[in-house]
mmCIF file of C-alpha atoms and ligand atoms in Angstrom:
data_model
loop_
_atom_site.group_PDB
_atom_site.id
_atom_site.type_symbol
_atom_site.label_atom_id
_atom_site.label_comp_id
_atom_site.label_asym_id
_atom_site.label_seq_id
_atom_site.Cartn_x
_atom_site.Cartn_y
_atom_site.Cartn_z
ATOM 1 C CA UNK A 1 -29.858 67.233 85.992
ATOM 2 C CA UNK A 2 -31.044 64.049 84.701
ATOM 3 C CA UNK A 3 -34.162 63.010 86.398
ATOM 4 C CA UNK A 4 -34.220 60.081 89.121
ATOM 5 C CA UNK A 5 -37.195 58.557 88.347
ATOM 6 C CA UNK A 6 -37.167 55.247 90.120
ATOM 7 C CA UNK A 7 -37.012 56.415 93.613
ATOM 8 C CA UNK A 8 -36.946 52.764 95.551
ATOM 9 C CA UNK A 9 -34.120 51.874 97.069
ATOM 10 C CA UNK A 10 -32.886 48.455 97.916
ATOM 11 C CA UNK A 11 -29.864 48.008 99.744
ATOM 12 C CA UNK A 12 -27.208 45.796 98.177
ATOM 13 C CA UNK A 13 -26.941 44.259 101.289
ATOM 14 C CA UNK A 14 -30.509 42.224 101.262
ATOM 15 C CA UNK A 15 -29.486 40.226 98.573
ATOM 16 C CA UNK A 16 -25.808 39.068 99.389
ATOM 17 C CA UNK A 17 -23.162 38.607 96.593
ATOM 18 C CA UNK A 18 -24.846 35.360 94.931
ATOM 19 C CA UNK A 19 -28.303 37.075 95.198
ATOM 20 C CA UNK A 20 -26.826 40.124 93.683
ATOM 21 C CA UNK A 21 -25.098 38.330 90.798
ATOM 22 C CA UNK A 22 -27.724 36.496 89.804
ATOM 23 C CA UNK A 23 -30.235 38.792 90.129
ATOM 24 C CA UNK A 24 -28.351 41.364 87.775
ATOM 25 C CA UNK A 25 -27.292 38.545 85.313
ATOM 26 C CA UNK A 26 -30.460 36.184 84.892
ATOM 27 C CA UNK A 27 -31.749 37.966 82.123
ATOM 28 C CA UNK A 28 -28.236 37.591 79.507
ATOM 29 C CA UNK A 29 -29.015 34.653 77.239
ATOM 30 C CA UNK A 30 -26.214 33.074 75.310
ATOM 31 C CA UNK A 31 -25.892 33.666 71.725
ATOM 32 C CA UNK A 32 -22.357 32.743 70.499
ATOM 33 C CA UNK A 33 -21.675 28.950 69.384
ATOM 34 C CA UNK A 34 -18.377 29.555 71.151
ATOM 35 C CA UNK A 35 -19.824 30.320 74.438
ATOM 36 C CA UNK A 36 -19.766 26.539 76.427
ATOM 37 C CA UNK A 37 -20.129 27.795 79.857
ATOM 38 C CA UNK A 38 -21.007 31.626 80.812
ATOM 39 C CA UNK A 39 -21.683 32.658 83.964
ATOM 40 C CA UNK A 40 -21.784 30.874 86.851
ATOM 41 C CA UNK A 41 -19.045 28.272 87.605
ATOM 42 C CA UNK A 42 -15.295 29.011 88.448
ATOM 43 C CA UNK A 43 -14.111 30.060 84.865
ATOM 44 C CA UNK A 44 -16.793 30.133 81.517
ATOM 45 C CA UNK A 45 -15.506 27.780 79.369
ATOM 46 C CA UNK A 46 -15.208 29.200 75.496
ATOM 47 C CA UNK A 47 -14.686 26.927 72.249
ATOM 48 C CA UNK A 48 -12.632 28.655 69.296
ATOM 49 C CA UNK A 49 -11.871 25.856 67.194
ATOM 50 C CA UNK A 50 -9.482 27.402 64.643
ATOM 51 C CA UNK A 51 -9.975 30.760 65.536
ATOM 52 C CA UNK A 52 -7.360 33.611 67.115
ATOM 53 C CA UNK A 53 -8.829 35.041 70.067
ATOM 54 C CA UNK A 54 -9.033 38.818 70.506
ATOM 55 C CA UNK A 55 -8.548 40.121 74.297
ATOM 56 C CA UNK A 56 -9.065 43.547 75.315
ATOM 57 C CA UNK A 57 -9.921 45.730 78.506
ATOM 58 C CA UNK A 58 -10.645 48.842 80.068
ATOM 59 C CA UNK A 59 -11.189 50.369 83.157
ATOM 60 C CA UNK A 60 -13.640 52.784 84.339
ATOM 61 C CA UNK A 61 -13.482 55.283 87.720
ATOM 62 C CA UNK A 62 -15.606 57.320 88.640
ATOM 63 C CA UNK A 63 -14.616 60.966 88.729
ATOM 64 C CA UNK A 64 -11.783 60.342 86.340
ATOM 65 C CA UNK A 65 -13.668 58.575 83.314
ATOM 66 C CA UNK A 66 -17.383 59.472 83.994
ATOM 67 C CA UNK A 67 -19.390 61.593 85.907
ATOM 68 C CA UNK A 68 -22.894 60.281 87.192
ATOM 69 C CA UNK A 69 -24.402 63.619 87.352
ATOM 70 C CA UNK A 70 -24.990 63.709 83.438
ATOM 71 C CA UNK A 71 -24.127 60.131 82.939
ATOM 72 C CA UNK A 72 -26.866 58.155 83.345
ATOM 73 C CA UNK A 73 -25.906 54.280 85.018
ATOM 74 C CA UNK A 74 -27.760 52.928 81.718
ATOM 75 C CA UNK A 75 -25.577 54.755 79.648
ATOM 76 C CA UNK A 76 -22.674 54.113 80.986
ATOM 77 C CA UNK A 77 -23.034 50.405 80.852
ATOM 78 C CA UNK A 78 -23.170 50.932 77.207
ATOM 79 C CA UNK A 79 -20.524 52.618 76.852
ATOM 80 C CA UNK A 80 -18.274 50.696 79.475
ATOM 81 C CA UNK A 81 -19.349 47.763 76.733
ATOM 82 C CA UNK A 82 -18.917 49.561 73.357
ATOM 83 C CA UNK A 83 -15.102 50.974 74.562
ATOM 84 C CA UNK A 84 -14.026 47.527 74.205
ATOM 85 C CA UNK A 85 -16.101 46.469 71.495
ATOM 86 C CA UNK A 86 -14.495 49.161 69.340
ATOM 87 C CA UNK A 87 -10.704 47.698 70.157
ATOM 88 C CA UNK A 88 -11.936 44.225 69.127
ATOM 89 C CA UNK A 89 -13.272 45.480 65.698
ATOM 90 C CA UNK A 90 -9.989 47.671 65.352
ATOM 91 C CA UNK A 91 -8.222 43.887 65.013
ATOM 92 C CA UNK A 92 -11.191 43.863 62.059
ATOM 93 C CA UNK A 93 -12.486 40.928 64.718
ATOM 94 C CA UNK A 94 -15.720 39.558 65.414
ATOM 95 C CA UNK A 95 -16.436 40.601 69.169
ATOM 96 C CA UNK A 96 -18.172 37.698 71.032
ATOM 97 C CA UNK A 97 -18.066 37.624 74.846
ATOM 98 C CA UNK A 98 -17.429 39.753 77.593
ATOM 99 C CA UNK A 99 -16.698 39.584 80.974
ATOM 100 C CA UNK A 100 -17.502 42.715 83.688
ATOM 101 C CA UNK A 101 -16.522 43.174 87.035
ATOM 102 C CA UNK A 102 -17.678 46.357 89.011
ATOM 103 C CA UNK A 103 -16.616 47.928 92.544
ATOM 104 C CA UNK A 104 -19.659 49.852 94.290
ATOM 105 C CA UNK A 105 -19.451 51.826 97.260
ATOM 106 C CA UNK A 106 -23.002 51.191 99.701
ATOM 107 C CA UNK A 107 -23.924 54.834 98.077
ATOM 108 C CA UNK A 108 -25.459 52.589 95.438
ATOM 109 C CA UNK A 109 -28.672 50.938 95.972
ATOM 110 C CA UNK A 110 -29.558 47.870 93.551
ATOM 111 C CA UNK A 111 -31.953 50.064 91.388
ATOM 112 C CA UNK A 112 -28.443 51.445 90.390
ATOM 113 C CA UNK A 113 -27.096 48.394 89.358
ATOM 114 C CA UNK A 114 -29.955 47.193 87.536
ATOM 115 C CA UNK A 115 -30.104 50.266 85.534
ATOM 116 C CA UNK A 116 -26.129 49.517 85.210
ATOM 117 C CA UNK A 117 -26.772 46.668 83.510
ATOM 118 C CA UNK A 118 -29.543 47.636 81.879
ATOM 119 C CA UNK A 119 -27.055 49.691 79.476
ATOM 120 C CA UNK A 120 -24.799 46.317 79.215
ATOM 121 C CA UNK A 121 -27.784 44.078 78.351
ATOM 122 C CA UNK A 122 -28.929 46.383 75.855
ATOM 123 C CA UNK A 123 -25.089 46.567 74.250
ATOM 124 C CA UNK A 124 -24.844 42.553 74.351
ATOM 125 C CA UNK A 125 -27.735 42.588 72.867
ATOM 126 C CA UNK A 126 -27.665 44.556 69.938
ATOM 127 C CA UNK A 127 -24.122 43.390 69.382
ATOM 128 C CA UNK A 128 -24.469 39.540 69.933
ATOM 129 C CA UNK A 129 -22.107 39.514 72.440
ATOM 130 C CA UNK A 130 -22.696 36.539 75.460
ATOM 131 C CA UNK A 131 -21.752 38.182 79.196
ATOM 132 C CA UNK A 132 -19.569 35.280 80.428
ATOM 133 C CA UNK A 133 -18.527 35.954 83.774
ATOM 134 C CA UNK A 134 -16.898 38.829 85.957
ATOM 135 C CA UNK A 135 -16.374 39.729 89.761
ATOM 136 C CA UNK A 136 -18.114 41.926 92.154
ATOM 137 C CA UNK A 137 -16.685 43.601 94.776
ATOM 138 C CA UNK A 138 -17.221 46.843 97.545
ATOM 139 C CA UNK A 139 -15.188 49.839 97.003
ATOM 140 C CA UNK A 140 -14.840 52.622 100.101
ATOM 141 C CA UNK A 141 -16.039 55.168 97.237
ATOM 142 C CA UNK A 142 -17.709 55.116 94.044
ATOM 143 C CA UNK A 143 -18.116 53.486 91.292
ATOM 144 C CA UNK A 144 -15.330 51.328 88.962
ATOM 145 C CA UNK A 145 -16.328 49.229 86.347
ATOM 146 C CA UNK A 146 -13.826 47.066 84.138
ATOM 147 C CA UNK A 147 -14.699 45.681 81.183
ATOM 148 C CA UNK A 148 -13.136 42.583 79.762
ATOM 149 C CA UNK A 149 -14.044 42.199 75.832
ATOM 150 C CA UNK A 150 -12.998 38.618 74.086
ATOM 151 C CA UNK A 151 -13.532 38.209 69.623
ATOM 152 C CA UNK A 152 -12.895 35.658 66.988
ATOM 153 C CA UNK A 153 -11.071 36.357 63.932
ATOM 154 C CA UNK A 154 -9.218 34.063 61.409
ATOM 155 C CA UNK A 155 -5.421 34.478 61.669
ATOM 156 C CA UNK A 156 -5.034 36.266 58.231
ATOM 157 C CA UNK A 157 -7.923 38.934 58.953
ATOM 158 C CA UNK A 158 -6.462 40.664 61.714
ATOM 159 C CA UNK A 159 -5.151 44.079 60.874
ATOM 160 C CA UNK A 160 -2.579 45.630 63.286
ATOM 161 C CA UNK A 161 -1.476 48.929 63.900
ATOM 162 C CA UNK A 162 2.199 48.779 62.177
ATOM 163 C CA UNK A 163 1.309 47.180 59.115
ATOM 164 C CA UNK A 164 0.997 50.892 57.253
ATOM 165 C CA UNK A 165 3.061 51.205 53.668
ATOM 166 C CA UNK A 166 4.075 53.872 52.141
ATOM 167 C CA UNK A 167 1.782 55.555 49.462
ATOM 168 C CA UNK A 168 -1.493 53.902 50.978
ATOM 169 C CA UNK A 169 -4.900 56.230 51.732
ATOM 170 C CA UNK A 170 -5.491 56.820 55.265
ATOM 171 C CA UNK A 171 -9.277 56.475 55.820
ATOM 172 C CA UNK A 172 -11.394 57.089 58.729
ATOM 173 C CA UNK A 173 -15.219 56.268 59.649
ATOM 174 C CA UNK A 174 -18.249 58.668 60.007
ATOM 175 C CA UNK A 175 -17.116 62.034 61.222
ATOM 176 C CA UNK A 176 -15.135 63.332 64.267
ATOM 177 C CA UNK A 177 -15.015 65.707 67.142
ATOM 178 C CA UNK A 178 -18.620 65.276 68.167
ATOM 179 C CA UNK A 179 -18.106 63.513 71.163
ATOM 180 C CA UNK A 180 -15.954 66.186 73.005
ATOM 181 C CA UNK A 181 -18.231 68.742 72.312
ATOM 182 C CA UNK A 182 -20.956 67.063 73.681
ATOM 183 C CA UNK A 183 -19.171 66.442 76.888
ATOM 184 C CA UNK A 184 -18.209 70.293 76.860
ATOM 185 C CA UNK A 185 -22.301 70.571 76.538
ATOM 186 C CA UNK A 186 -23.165 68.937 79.672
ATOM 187 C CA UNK A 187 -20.321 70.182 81.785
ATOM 188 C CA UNK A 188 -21.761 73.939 80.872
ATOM 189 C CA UNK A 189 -24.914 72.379 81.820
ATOM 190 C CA UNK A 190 -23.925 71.178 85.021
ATOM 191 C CA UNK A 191 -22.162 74.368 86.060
ATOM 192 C CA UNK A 192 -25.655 75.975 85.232
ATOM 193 C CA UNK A 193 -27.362 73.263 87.182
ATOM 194 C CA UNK A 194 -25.328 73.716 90.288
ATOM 195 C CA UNK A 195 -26.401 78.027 90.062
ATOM 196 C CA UNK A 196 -29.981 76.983 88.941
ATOM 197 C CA UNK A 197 -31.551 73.574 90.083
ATOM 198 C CA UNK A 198 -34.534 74.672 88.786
ATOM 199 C CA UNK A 199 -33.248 75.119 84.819
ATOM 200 C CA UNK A 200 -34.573 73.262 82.411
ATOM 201 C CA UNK A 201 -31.684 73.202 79.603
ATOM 202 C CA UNK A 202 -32.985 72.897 76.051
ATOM 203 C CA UNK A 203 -30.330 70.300 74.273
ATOM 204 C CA UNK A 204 -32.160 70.010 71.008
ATOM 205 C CA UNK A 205 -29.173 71.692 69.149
ATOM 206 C CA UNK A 206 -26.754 69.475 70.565
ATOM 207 C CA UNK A 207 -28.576 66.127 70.129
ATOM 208 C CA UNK A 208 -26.045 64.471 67.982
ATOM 209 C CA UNK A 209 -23.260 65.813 70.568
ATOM 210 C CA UNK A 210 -24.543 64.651 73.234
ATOM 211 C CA UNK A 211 -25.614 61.131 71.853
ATOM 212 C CA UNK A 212 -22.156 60.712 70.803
ATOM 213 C CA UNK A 213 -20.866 61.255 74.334
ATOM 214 C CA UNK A 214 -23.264 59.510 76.400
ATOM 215 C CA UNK A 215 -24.144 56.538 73.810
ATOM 216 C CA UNK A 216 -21.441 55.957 71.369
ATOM 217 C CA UNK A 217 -21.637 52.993 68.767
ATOM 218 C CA UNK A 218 -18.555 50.907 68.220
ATOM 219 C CA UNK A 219 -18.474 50.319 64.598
ATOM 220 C CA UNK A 220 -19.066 46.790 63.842
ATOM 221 C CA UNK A 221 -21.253 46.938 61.041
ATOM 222 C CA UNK A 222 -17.497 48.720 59.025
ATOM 223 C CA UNK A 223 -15.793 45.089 59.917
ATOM 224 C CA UNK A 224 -18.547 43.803 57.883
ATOM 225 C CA UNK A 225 -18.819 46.426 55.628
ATOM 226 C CA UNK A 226 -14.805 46.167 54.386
ATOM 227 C CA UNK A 227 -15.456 42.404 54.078
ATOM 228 C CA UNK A 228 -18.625 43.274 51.669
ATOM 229 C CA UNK A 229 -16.446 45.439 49.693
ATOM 230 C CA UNK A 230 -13.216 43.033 49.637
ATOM 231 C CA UNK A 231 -11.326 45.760 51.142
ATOM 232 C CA UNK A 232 -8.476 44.609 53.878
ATOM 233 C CA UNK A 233 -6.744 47.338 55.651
ATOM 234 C CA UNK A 234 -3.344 47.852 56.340
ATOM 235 C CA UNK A 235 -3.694 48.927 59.336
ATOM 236 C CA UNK A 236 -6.031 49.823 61.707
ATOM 237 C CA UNK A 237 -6.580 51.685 65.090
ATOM 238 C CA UNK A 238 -10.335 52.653 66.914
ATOM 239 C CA UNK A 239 -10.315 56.883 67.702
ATOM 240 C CA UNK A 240 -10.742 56.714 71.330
ATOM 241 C CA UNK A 241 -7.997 59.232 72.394
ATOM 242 C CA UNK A 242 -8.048 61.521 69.448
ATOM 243 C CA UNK A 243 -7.377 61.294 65.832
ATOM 244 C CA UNK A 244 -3.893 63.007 66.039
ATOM 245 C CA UNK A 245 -2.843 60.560 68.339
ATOM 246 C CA UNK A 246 -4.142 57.586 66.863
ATOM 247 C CA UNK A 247 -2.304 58.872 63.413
ATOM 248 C CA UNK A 248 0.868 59.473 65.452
ATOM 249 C CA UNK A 249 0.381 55.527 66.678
ATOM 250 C CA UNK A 250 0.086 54.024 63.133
ATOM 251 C CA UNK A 251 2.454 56.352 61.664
ATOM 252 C CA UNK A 252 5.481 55.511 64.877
ATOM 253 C CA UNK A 253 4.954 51.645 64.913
ATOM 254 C CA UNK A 254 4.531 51.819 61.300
ATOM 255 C CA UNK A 255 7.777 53.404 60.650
ATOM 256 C CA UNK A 256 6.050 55.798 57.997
ATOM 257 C CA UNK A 257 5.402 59.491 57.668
ATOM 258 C CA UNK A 258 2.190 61.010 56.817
ATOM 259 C CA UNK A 259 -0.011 63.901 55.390
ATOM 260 C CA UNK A 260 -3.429 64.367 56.217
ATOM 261 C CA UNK A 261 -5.567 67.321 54.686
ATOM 262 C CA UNK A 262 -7.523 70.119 56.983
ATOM 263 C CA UNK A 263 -9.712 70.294 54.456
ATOM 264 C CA UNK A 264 -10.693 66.445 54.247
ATOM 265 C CA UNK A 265 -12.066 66.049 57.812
ATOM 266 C CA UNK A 266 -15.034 65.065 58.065
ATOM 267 C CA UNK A 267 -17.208 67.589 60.328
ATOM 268 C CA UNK A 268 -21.053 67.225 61.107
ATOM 269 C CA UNK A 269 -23.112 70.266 60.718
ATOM 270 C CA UNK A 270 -23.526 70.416 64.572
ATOM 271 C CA UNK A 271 -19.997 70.606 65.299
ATOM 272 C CA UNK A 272 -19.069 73.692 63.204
ATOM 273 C CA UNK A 273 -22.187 75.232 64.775
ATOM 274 C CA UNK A 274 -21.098 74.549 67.846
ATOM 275 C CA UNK A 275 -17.443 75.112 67.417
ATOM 276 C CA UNK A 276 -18.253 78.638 66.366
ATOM 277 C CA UNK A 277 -20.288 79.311 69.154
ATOM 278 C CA UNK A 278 -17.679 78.080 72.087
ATOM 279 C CA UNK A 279 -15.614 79.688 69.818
ATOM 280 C CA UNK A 280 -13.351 76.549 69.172
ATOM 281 C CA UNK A 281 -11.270 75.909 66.183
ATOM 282 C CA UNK A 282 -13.231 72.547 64.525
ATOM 283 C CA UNK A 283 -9.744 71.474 63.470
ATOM 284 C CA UNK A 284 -8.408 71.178 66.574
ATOM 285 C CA UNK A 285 -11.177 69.465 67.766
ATOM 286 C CA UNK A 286 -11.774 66.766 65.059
ATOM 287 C CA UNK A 287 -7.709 65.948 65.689
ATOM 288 C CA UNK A 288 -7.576 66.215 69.884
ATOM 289 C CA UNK A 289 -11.556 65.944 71.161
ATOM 290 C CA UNK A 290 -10.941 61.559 71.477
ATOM 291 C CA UNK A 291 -13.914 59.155 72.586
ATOM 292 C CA UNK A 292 -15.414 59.363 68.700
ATOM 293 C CA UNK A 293 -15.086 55.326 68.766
ATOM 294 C CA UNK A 294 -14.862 55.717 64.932
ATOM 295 C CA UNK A 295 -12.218 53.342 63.073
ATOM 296 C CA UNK A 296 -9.042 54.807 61.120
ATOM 297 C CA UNK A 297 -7.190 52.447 58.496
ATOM 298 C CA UNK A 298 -5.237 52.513 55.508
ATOM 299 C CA UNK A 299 -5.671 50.992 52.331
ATOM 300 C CA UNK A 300 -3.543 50.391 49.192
ATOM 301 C CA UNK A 301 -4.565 52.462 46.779
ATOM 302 C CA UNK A 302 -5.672 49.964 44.260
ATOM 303 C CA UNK A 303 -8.552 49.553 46.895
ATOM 304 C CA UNK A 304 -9.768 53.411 46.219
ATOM 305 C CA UNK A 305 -12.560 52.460 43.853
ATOM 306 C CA UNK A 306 -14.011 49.730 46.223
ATOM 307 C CA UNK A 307 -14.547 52.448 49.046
ATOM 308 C CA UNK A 308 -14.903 56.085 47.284
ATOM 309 C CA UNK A 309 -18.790 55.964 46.643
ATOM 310 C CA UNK A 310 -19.350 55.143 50.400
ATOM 311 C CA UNK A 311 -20.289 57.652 52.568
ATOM 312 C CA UNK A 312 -19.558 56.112 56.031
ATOM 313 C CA UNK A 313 -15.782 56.044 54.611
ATOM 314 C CA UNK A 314 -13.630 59.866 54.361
ATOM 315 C CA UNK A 315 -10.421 59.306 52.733
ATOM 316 C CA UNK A 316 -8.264 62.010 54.746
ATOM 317 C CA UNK A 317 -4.556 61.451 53.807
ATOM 318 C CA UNK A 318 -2.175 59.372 52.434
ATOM 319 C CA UNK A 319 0.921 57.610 53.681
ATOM 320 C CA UNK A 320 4.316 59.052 53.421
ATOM 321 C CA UNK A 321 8.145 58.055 53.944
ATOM 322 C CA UNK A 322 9.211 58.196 57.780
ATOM 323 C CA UNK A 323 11.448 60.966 57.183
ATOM 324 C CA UNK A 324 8.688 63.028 55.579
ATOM 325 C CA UNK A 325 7.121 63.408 59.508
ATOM 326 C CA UNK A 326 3.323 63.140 60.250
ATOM 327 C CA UNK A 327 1.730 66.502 59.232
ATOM 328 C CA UNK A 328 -1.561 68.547 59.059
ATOM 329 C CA UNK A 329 -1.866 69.876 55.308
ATOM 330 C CA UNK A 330 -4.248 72.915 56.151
ATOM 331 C CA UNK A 331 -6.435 74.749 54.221
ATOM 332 C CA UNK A 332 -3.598 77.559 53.366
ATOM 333 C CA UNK A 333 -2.247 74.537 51.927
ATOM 334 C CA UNK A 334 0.779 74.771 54.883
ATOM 335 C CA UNK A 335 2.616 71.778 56.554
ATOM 336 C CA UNK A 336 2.162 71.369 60.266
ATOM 337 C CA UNK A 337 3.716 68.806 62.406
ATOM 338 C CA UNK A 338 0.989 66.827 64.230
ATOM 339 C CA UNK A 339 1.405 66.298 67.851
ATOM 340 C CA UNK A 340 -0.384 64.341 70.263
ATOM 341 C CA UNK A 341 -2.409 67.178 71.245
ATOM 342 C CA UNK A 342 -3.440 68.364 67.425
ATOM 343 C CA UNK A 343 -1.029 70.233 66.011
ATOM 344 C CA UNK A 344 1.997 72.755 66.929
ATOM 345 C CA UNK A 345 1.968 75.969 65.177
ATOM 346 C CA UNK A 346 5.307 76.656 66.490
ATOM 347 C CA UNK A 347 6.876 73.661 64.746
ATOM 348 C CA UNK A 348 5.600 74.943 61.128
ATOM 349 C CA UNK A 349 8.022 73.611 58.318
ATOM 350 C CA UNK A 350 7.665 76.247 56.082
HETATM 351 P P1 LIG B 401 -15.516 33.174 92.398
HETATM 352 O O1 LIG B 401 -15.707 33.334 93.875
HETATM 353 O O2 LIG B 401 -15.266 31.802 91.931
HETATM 354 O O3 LIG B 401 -14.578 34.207 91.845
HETATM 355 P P2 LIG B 401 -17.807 34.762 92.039
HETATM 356 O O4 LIG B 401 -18.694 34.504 93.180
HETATM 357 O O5 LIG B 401 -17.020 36.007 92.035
HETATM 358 O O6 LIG B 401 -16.924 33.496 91.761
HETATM 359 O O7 LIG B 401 -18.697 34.751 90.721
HETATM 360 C C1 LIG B 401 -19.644 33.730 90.456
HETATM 361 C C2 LIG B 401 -19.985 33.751 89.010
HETATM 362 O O8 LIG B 401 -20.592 35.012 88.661
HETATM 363 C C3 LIG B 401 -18.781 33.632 88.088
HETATM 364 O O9 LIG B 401 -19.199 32.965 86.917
HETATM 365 C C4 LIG B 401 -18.432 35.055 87.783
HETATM 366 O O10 LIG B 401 -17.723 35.152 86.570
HETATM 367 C C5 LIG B 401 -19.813 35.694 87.713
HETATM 368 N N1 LIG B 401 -19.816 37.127 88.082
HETATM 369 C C6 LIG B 401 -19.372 37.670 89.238
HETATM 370 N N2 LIG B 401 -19.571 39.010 89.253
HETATM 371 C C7 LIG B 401 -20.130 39.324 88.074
HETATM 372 C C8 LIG B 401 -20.568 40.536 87.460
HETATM 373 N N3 LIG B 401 -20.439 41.731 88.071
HETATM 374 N N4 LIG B 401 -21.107 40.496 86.229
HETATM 375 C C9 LIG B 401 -21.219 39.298 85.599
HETATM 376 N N5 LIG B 401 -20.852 38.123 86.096
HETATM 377 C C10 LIG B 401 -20.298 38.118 87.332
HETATM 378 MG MG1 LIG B 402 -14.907 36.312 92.027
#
């Protein structure tokens, strides 16, 4: 579906593993103070002075995380980056270094990898993050790509996840449920692909969707943007399984309850459009569609008038006793136990 347009292919093999690393890595300049030593020694060598370090990572497979036939290589470098990006600035840290280590099967040709870490460059980049180091290795099939992601933060600005109190605002960055729905975009198109080669989809009315799937933005410029405003949360957690979820893991290792209002979430345009024509409840979607990379927090409420002009910030619920449960608040003004997966209507309260 998406076009191949560089159609040389070099085999890994020419180069060797040195060639290879260095070839794909010559271009990363350093940008961090704390970076002593990236790549190319036995360890990169990092100088924090007085700072806590922030250490997060994911792993990528292909077939179970991505799929290369709408996925572009360049894309997913990006996005292999900005998953861990968004964990660091859930700490309310400064992201600063990462380290990447893929597994390619010889269905890969270097043109692959370049345009791999094209996507990466482009994320350290635009995020002033130094690639310090990583491994390379041959897998009998596919692609896997782990991403290591390492930030700075002074010891009284990190925010964890169980820090919640009762009677704070639970708050939550740009809007939600995009990213699923552009996913369920290009798996139609596939399917329509595989019938048609010769299709030519028109996406223009699921731009945003579809950005938000294939190049999602881990939301650094909020860390800053909370620090502008004097605002420290309570607690924070980054959306990447689903808002419901995340909710449920604030709300559990917070000890707290929690009520968050149908009628608060924040919904582009696109997504009720698009909702209504896959004929998908947007609810359900903004709590369970995951991968939105936006941040949730609370705040105390005497921080309300720092953050209710600003439109990158929803305020969506408010903090409740434990034994008050974690509930949807819907527009029929009814309580529903939130699950995991969204929301059971067979555990109404009332
Ligand atoms: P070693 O054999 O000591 O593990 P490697 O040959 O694997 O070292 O790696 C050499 C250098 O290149 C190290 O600095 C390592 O961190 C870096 N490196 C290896 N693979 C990658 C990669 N895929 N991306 C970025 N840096 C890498
Ligand atoms: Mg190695």
């Amino acid at each position: 579906m998406i076009e191949d347009k560089n159609q040389t292919r070099t085999s890994l093999s020419e180069l060797g593993e040195f060639g290879l690393i260095n070839h794909l890595t010559q271009n990363f300049k350093i940008q961090n103070n704390s970076t002593i030593k990236g790549v190319g020694d036995d360890a990169a060598v990092l100088d924090l002075k007085e700072k806590q370090v922030l250490i997060t990572t994911d792993l990528l497979i292909e077939g179970v995380h991505f799929d290369l036939s709408y996925m572009p290589l360049k894309h997913l470098g990006y996005k292999a980056v900005m998953v861990n990006l968004s964990d660091v600035y859930a700490m309310n840290g400064n992201a600063t270094q990462i380290t990447v280590s893929i597994a390619v099967s010889n269905r890969f040709p270097l043109e692959a990898l370049e345009e791999l870490y094209e996507g990466i460059h482009l994320a350290c980049k635009t995020y002033n993050i130094d690639l310090i180091g990583g491994d390379t290795t041959s897998s009998t099939k596919g692609l896997l790509i782990s991403v290591t992601a390492i930030g700075e933060i002074e010891k009284e600005d990190i925010v964890y996840r169980n820090t919640a109190k009762q009677n704070d605002l639970l708050v939550v960055t740009g809007d939600l449920g995009a990213s699923y729905l552009g996913l369920q975009v290009l798996e139609r198109e596939k399917q329509v692909f595989e019938v048609n080669p010769n299709s030519q989809p028109d996406l223009t009315d699921y731009n945003y969707l579809i950005e938000r799937q294939l190049k999602p933005e881990a939301r650094k410029d909020i860390v800053k943007l909370l620090k502008d405003l004097d605002v420290k949360p309570t607690s924070m957690i980054d959306i990447s399984d689903g808002l419901s979820s995340e909710i449920l893991h604030i709300c559990t290792q917070s000890k707290v309850g929690c009520n968050l209002y149908e009628e608060k979430l924040p919904l582009d345009p696109q997504v009720i459009a698009t909702c209504e024509e896959f004929e998908l409840n947007s609810t359900t979607i903004a709590l369970s569609g995951g991968e939105d990379y936006e941040l949730l927090f609370t705040i105390s409420q005497e921080d309300f008038p720092k953050i209710k002009a600003n439109p990158h910030l929803t305020v969506i619920g408010h903090i409740t006793h434990e034994s008050e449960g974690v509930n949807l608040v819907t527009r029929a003004n009814q309580q529903i136990q939130l699950t995991a997966q969204g929301w059971n209507s067979l555990t109404k309260k009332d």
